[in-house]
Amino acid sequence: MSSIFTKIITGEIPCYKVAEDDNYFAFLDINPNAKGHTLVIPKKEVNKVFDLDEDTYIGLMHFARKVAIALEKAVPCKRVGVSVIGLEVPHVHVHLIPLNSMKDIDFKHKVSLKPAEFEAIATAIANHLD
Ligand code: AMP
């Protein structure tokens, strides 16, 4: 069965899309730690990050870096933090989280955003991509 993130890539499940190329996809986390919390995934469905083949792993980090640079321009923050967990969704994803304090990287700390706010953030990040 396809992962929930594969269903996002195929459009079966909606998302607030930030960026896409042939191999990678970025979208906003639906339950964000902080405003702008973004997930970057390989289209190839693999459970654990270090099980990715080396080319896909390097490509994922390259794509995530581009998204993170745009994210830092779009959302005021001290810096963008990176985390890879995967205990909830068994499809590799890199969390990019705008950080202003340590609580922003705490996955028990969540912020609530309205659909219009998600849409505005996704558009702002996309507009800052090179
Ligand atoms: P983890 O697997 O522990 O790294 O966490 C999975 C992350 O995916 C969590 O931060 C969830 O909020 C996020 N998530 C789960 N389902 C969706 C979805 N349909 N759209 C966007 N983010 C999601």
Short mmCIF file of N, CA and C and ligand atoms in Angstrom, two decimals:
data_model
loop_
_atom_site.label_atom_id
_atom_site.label_comp_id
_atom_site.label_asym_id
_atom_site.label_seq_id
_atom_site.Cartn_x
_atom_site.Cartn_y
_atom_site.Cartn_z
N MET A 1 0.84 -1.20 0.00
CA MET A 1 0.00 0.00 0.00
C MET A 1 0.89 1.26 0.00
N SER A 2 0.43 2.25 -0.76
CA SER A 2 1.21 3.49 -0.85
C SER A 2 1.21 4.24 0.48
N SER A 3 2.31 4.92 0.76
CA SER A 3 2.36 5.75 1.97
C SER A 3 1.49 6.99 1.77
N ILE A 4 1.14 7.62 2.88
CA ILE A 4 0.35 8.85 2.82
C ILE A 4 1.11 9.92 2.01
N PHE A 5 2.44 9.89 2.07
CA PHE A 5 3.20 10.90 1.32
C PHE A 5 3.23 10.59 -0.18
N THR A 6 3.22 9.30 -0.55
CA THR A 6 3.08 8.97 -1.97
C THR A 6 1.72 9.45 -2.48
N LYS A 7 0.70 9.33 -1.64
CA LYS A 7 -0.64 9.81 -2.04
C LYS A 7 -0.66 11.33 -2.18
N ILE A 8 0.16 12.01 -1.40
CA ILE A 8 0.29 13.48 -1.57
C ILE A 8 0.96 13.78 -2.91
N ILE A 9 2.01 13.05 -3.24
CA ILE A 9 2.72 13.29 -4.51
C ILE A 9 1.77 13.07 -5.69
N THR A 10 0.96 12.03 -5.62
CA THR A 10 0.07 11.72 -6.75
C THR A 10 -1.19 12.58 -6.76
N GLY A 11 -1.41 13.35 -5.69
CA GLY A 11 -2.57 14.24 -5.64
C GLY A 11 -3.82 13.57 -5.06
N GLU A 12 -3.69 12.32 -4.61
CA GLU A 12 -4.85 11.64 -4.00
C GLU A 12 -5.21 12.30 -2.66
N ILE A 13 -4.19 12.84 -1.97
CA ILE A 13 -4.40 13.56 -0.72
C ILE A 13 -3.88 14.98 -0.92
N PRO A 14 -4.65 15.99 -0.50
CA PRO A 14 -4.23 17.38 -0.74
C PRO A 14 -3.06 17.78 0.17
N CYS A 15 -2.35 18.79 -0.26
CA CYS A 15 -1.27 19.34 0.57
C CYS A 15 -1.07 20.80 0.18
N TYR A 16 -0.27 21.48 1.00
CA TYR A 16 0.16 22.83 0.66
C TYR A 16 1.56 22.70 0.05
N LYS A 17 1.56 22.59 -1.27
CA LYS A 17 2.81 22.30 -2.00
C LYS A 17 3.73 23.52 -2.04
N VAL A 18 5.02 23.25 -1.85
CA VAL A 18 6.04 24.30 -1.89
C VAL A 18 6.90 24.17 -3.14
N ALA A 19 7.30 22.95 -3.48
CA ALA A 19 8.22 22.76 -4.60
C ALA A 19 8.18 21.31 -5.06
N GLU A 20 8.58 21.10 -6.32
CA GLU A 20 8.62 19.74 -6.88
C GLU A 20 9.59 19.71 -8.04
N ASP A 21 10.33 18.61 -8.17
CA ASP A 21 11.03 18.35 -9.43
C ASP A 21 10.78 16.88 -9.78
N ASP A 22 11.58 16.32 -10.66
CA ASP A 22 11.32 14.95 -11.10
C ASP A 22 11.40 13.93 -9.96
N ASN A 23 12.27 14.20 -9.00
CA ASN A 23 12.57 13.19 -7.97
C ASN A 23 12.18 13.56 -6.54
N TYR A 24 11.89 14.84 -6.31
CA TYR A 24 11.65 15.30 -4.94
C TYR A 24 10.42 16.19 -4.87
N PHE A 25 9.89 16.35 -3.63
CA PHE A 25 8.64 17.09 -3.43
C PHE A 25 8.73 17.75 -2.06
N ALA A 26 8.26 18.98 -1.95
CA ALA A 26 8.25 19.68 -0.66
C ALA A 26 6.86 20.25 -0.40
N PHE A 27 6.40 20.14 0.84
CA PHE A 27 5.07 20.62 1.21
C PHE A 27 5.07 20.97 2.69
N LEU A 28 4.07 21.75 3.10
CA LEU A 28 4.02 22.16 4.50
C LEU A 28 3.53 21.02 5.39
N ASP A 29 4.18 20.91 6.56
CA ASP A 29 3.70 19.95 7.57
C ASP A 29 2.32 20.42 8.07
N ILE A 30 1.37 19.50 8.11
CA ILE A 30 -0.01 19.85 8.46
C ILE A 30 -0.17 20.13 9.95
N ASN A 31 0.78 19.70 10.75
CA ASN A 31 0.72 19.91 12.22
C ASN A 31 2.06 20.52 12.64
N PRO A 32 2.29 21.78 12.24
CA PRO A 32 3.65 22.35 12.33
C PRO A 32 4.12 22.67 13.74
N ASN A 33 5.41 22.46 13.95
CA ASN A 33 6.06 22.92 15.19
C ASN A 33 6.10 24.44 15.22
N ALA A 34 6.30 25.02 14.04
CA ALA A 34 6.43 26.47 13.91
C ALA A 34 5.93 26.84 12.51
N LYS A 35 5.53 28.10 12.37
CA LYS A 35 5.05 28.58 11.07
C LYS A 35 6.13 28.37 10.01
N GLY A 36 5.76 27.70 8.92
CA GLY A 36 6.71 27.44 7.84
C GLY A 36 7.34 26.06 7.87
N HIS A 37 6.99 25.26 8.88
CA HIS A 37 7.53 23.88 9.01
C HIS A 37 7.21 23.13 7.70
N THR A 38 8.28 22.70 7.05
CA THR A 38 8.16 22.11 5.70
C THR A 38 8.76 20.70 5.71
N LEU A 39 8.16 19.82 4.92
CA LEU A 39 8.68 18.47 4.75
C LEU A 39 9.21 18.32 3.33
N VAL A 40 10.37 17.73 3.20
CA VAL A 40 10.97 17.48 1.88
C VAL A 40 11.15 15.97 1.74
N ILE A 41 10.62 15.43 0.64
CA ILE A 41 10.61 13.96 0.49
C ILE A 41 11.13 13.54 -0.89
N PRO A 42 11.71 12.35 -0.95
CA PRO A 42 11.99 11.77 -2.26
C PRO A 42 10.70 11.15 -2.79
N LYS A 43 10.50 11.21 -4.10
CA LYS A 43 9.30 10.56 -4.66
C LYS A 43 9.40 9.05 -4.53
N LYS A 44 10.63 8.57 -4.56
CA LYS A 44 10.86 7.14 -4.34
C LYS A 44 10.47 6.82 -2.90
N GLU A 45 9.59 5.83 -2.71
CA GLU A 45 9.11 5.53 -1.36
C GLU A 45 10.05 4.57 -0.66
N VAL A 46 10.80 5.12 0.30
CA VAL A 46 11.73 4.33 1.12
C VAL A 46 11.44 4.71 2.56
N ASN A 47 11.49 3.76 3.47
CA ASN A 47 11.13 4.00 4.86
C ASN A 47 12.18 4.85 5.59
N LYS A 48 13.42 4.39 5.61
CA LYS A 48 14.44 5.01 6.48
C LYS A 48 15.47 5.78 5.66
N VAL A 49 15.84 6.95 6.16
CA VAL A 49 16.68 7.87 5.37
C VAL A 49 18.01 7.23 4.96
N PHE A 50 18.61 6.46 5.85
CA PHE A 50 19.94 5.92 5.52
C PHE A 50 19.85 4.63 4.70
N ASP A 51 18.62 4.23 4.37
CA ASP A 51 18.43 3.14 3.40
C ASP A 51 18.31 3.67 1.98
N LEU A 52 18.24 5.00 1.82
CA LEU A 52 18.21 5.55 0.46
C LEU A 52 19.51 5.22 -0.26
N ASP A 53 19.43 5.00 -1.57
CA ASP A 53 20.68 4.88 -2.32
C ASP A 53 21.39 6.23 -2.25
N GLU A 54 22.71 6.21 -2.45
CA GLU A 54 23.50 7.40 -2.19
C GLU A 54 23.09 8.58 -3.08
N ASP A 55 22.80 8.33 -4.34
CA ASP A 55 22.42 9.42 -5.25
C ASP A 55 21.12 10.08 -4.79
N THR A 56 20.14 9.25 -4.37
CA THR A 56 18.86 9.81 -3.93
C THR A 56 19.05 10.59 -2.63
N TYR A 57 19.89 10.06 -1.74
CA TYR A 57 20.17 10.75 -0.46
C TYR A 57 20.81 12.12 -0.71
N ILE A 58 21.82 12.14 -1.56
CA ILE A 58 22.51 13.41 -1.84
C ILE A 58 21.56 14.37 -2.56
N GLY A 59 20.77 13.84 -3.49
CA GLY A 59 19.81 14.68 -4.21
C GLY A 59 18.76 15.25 -3.27
N LEU A 60 18.34 14.44 -2.29
CA LEU A 60 17.34 14.92 -1.31
C LEU A 60 17.91 16.09 -0.51
N MET A 61 19.15 15.95 -0.06
CA MET A 61 19.76 17.01 0.74
C MET A 61 19.99 18.27 -0.10
N HIS A 62 20.33 18.10 -1.36
CA HIS A 62 20.51 19.22 -2.27
C HIS A 62 19.18 19.96 -2.45
N PHE A 63 18.12 19.21 -2.67
CA PHE A 63 16.79 19.81 -2.86
C PHE A 63 16.34 20.49 -1.56
N ALA A 64 16.56 19.81 -0.41
CA ALA A 64 16.17 20.37 0.88
C ALA A 64 16.90 21.69 1.15
N ARG A 65 18.17 21.77 0.73
CA ARG A 65 18.93 23.00 0.94
C ARG A 65 18.31 24.15 0.16
N LYS A 66 17.92 23.90 -1.06
CA LYS A 66 17.27 24.95 -1.87
C LYS A 66 15.98 25.43 -1.22
N VAL A 67 15.19 24.48 -0.72
CA VAL A 67 13.93 24.83 -0.06
C VAL A 67 14.22 25.61 1.23
N ALA A 68 15.23 25.17 1.98
CA ALA A 68 15.56 25.82 3.26
C ALA A 68 15.99 27.27 3.05
N ILE A 69 16.75 27.52 1.99
CA ILE A 69 17.20 28.89 1.70
C ILE A 69 15.99 29.77 1.38
N ALA A 70 15.06 29.23 0.60
CA ALA A 70 13.83 29.98 0.28
C ALA A 70 12.98 30.18 1.54
N LEU A 71 12.91 29.14 2.36
CA LEU A 71 12.12 29.19 3.59
C LEU A 71 12.64 30.29 4.53
N GLU A 72 13.96 30.38 4.64
CA GLU A 72 14.53 31.39 5.54
C GLU A 72 14.25 32.81 5.05
N LYS A 73 14.13 32.96 3.73
CA LYS A 73 13.78 34.28 3.19
C LYS A 73 12.29 34.58 3.38
N ALA A 74 11.46 33.53 3.35
CA ALA A 74 10.01 33.73 3.37
C ALA A 74 9.44 33.87 4.77
N VAL A 75 10.07 33.22 5.74
CA VAL A 75 9.52 33.19 7.11
C VAL A 75 10.57 33.76 8.08
N PRO A 76 10.26 34.86 8.77
CA PRO A 76 11.24 35.43 9.69
C PRO A 76 11.65 34.42 10.77
N CYS A 77 12.97 34.20 10.89
CA CYS A 77 13.47 33.25 11.89
C CYS A 77 14.97 33.47 12.06
N LYS A 78 15.51 32.89 13.12
CA LYS A 78 16.95 33.02 13.35
C LYS A 78 17.73 32.12 12.41
N ARG A 79 17.16 30.93 12.12
CA ARG A 79 17.77 29.99 11.20
C ARG A 79 16.77 28.86 10.94
N VAL A 80 17.08 28.05 9.93
CA VAL A 80 16.22 26.90 9.65
C VAL A 80 16.89 25.65 10.23
N GLY A 81 16.16 24.94 11.07
CA GLY A 81 16.65 23.69 11.65
C GLY A 81 16.24 22.50 10.79
N VAL A 82 17.01 21.43 10.90
CA VAL A 82 16.77 20.21 10.12
C VAL A 82 16.62 19.03 11.07
N SER A 83 15.64 18.19 10.77
CA SER A 83 15.47 16.99 11.58
C SER A 83 14.93 15.87 10.69
N VAL A 84 15.39 14.66 10.95
CA VAL A 84 14.84 13.49 10.26
C VAL A 84 14.41 12.51 11.35
N ILE A 85 13.12 12.18 11.37
CA ILE A 85 12.61 11.29 12.42
C ILE A 85 11.97 10.06 11.77
N GLY A 86 10.73 10.21 11.33
CA GLY A 86 10.10 9.11 10.59
C GLY A 86 9.41 8.07 11.44
N LEU A 87 9.16 8.38 12.71
CA LEU A 87 8.47 7.40 13.56
C LEU A 87 6.98 7.33 13.24
N GLU A 88 6.44 8.39 12.61
CA GLU A 88 5.00 8.41 12.30
C GLU A 88 4.74 7.97 10.86
N VAL A 89 5.50 8.48 9.93
CA VAL A 89 5.24 8.19 8.51
C VAL A 89 6.46 7.47 7.92
N PRO A 90 6.28 6.20 7.47
CA PRO A 90 7.42 5.42 6.97
C PRO A 90 7.75 5.72 5.51
N HIS A 91 7.95 6.98 5.24
CA HIS A 91 8.39 7.44 3.90
C HIS A 91 9.35 8.58 4.19
N VAL A 92 10.60 8.43 3.79
CA VAL A 92 11.65 9.39 4.17
C VAL A 92 11.16 10.83 4.00
N HIS A 93 11.40 11.63 5.06
CA HIS A 93 11.08 13.07 4.97
C HIS A 93 12.05 13.85 5.85
N VAL A 94 12.47 14.98 5.32
CA VAL A 94 13.34 15.90 6.05
C VAL A 94 12.46 17.03 6.57
N HIS A 95 12.46 17.23 7.88
CA HIS A 95 11.74 18.36 8.46
C HIS A 95 12.64 19.60 8.36
N LEU A 96 12.12 20.67 7.78
CA LEU A 96 12.79 21.97 7.79
C LEU A 96 11.94 22.89 8.66
N ILE A 97 12.53 23.40 9.74
CA ILE A 97 11.73 24.15 10.71
C ILE A 97 12.37 25.51 10.99
N PRO A 98 11.63 26.60 10.69
CA PRO A 98 12.15 27.92 11.05
C PRO A 98 12.27 28.02 12.57
N LEU A 99 13.46 28.37 13.03
CA LEU A 99 13.71 28.39 14.47
C LEU A 99 13.89 29.81 15.00
N ASN A 100 13.18 30.10 16.08
CA ASN A 100 13.44 31.32 16.84
C ASN A 100 13.86 30.99 18.27
N SER A 101 13.48 29.79 18.71
CA SER A 101 13.91 29.34 20.04
C SER A 101 13.89 27.81 20.04
N MET A 102 14.42 27.23 21.12
CA MET A 102 14.50 25.76 21.20
C MET A 102 13.13 25.10 21.15
N LYS A 103 12.09 25.81 21.56
CA LYS A 103 10.77 25.17 21.57
C LYS A 103 10.31 24.85 20.14
N ASP A 104 10.84 25.56 19.16
CA ASP A 104 10.42 25.33 17.77
C ASP A 104 10.88 23.97 17.23
N ILE A 105 11.91 23.39 17.84
CA ILE A 105 12.39 22.09 17.39
C ILE A 105 11.81 20.97 18.28
N ASP A 106 10.99 21.36 19.25
CA ASP A 106 10.33 20.40 20.14
C ASP A 106 9.04 19.91 19.46
N PHE A 107 9.00 18.62 19.12
CA PHE A 107 7.87 18.08 18.37
C PHE A 107 6.60 17.94 19.22
N LYS A 108 6.70 18.31 20.50
CA LYS A 108 5.47 18.35 21.32
C LYS A 108 4.87 19.75 21.28
N HIS A 109 5.64 20.72 20.76
CA HIS A 109 5.14 22.10 20.66
C HIS A 109 4.59 22.33 19.25
N LYS A 110 3.32 22.64 19.17
CA LYS A 110 2.67 22.80 17.86
C LYS A 110 2.01 24.16 17.76
N VAL A 111 1.90 24.67 16.53
CA VAL A 111 1.17 25.92 16.30
C VAL A 111 -0.04 25.62 15.41
N SER A 112 -1.05 26.42 15.58
CA SER A 112 -2.28 26.24 14.81
C SER A 112 -2.37 27.32 13.73
N LEU A 113 -2.57 26.89 12.49
CA LEU A 113 -2.66 27.84 11.37
C LEU A 113 -3.96 27.61 10.61
N LYS A 114 -4.51 28.68 10.08
CA LYS A 114 -5.71 28.57 9.24
C LYS A 114 -5.30 28.20 7.82
N PRO A 115 -6.23 27.60 7.03
CA PRO A 115 -5.89 27.25 5.64
C PRO A 115 -5.28 28.41 4.85
N ALA A 116 -5.83 29.61 5.05
CA ALA A 116 -5.31 30.77 4.29
C ALA A 116 -3.86 31.07 4.68
N GLU A 117 -3.53 30.81 5.96
CA GLU A 117 -2.14 31.05 6.40
C GLU A 117 -1.20 30.00 5.77
N PHE A 118 -1.64 28.73 5.76
CA PHE A 118 -0.83 27.69 5.10
C PHE A 118 -0.60 28.07 3.63
N GLU A 119 -1.67 28.48 2.97
CA GLU A 119 -1.55 28.82 1.54
C GLU A 119 -0.58 29.97 1.33
N ALA A 120 -0.68 31.00 2.18
CA ALA A 120 0.19 32.18 2.04
C ALA A 120 1.65 31.80 2.27
N ILE A 121 1.91 30.94 3.25
CA ILE A 121 3.30 30.54 3.54
C ILE A 121 3.86 29.71 2.39
N ALA A 122 3.07 28.74 1.91
CA ALA A 122 3.55 27.89 0.80
C ALA A 122 3.88 28.74 -0.42
N THR A 123 3.03 29.71 -0.71
CA THR A 123 3.26 30.59 -1.86
C THR A 123 4.51 31.44 -1.63
N ALA A 124 4.66 31.97 -0.43
CA ALA A 124 5.83 32.82 -0.14
C ALA A 124 7.13 32.03 -0.28
N ILE A 125 7.16 30.80 0.20
CA ILE A 125 8.38 29.99 0.07
C ILE A 125 8.64 29.72 -1.42
N ALA A 126 7.61 29.30 -2.11
CA ALA A 126 7.76 29.00 -3.55
C ALA A 126 8.28 30.21 -4.31
N ASN A 127 7.81 31.39 -3.94
CA ASN A 127 8.23 32.61 -4.64
C ASN A 127 9.69 32.97 -4.37
N HIS A 128 10.27 32.42 -3.31
CA HIS A 128 11.68 32.71 -3.00
C HIS A 128 12.63 31.64 -3.54
N LEU A 129 12.09 30.63 -4.19
CA LEU A 129 12.96 29.59 -4.77
C LEU A 129 13.67 30.13 -6.00
N ASP A 130 14.93 29.77 -6.17
CA ASP A 130 15.67 30.20 -7.36
C ASP A 130 15.25 29.38 -8.56
P1 AMP B 1 7.65 11.75 11.73
O1 AMP B 1 7.32 10.54 10.88
O2 AMP B 1 7.67 11.44 13.19
O3 AMP B 1 8.92 12.42 11.26
O4 AMP B 1 6.48 12.81 11.55
C1 AMP B 1 5.66 12.85 10.42
C2 AMP B 1 5.24 14.27 10.16
O5 AMP B 1 4.36 14.26 9.03
C3 AMP B 1 4.50 14.97 11.30
O6 AMP B 1 5.14 16.19 11.62
C4 AMP B 1 3.09 15.18 10.76
O7 AMP B 1 2.49 16.36 11.21
C5 AMP B 1 3.32 15.19 9.26
N1 AMP B 1 2.18 14.78 8.47
C6 AMP B 1 1.45 13.65 8.62
N2 AMP B 1 0.46 13.60 7.69
C7 AMP B 1 0.58 14.73 6.95
C8 AMP B 1 -0.15 15.27 5.85
N3 AMP B 1 -1.20 14.63 5.32
N4 AMP B 1 0.25 16.46 5.33
C9 AMP B 1 1.31 17.11 5.86
N5 AMP B 1 2.03 16.65 6.91
C10 AMP B 1 1.67 15.48 7.45
#
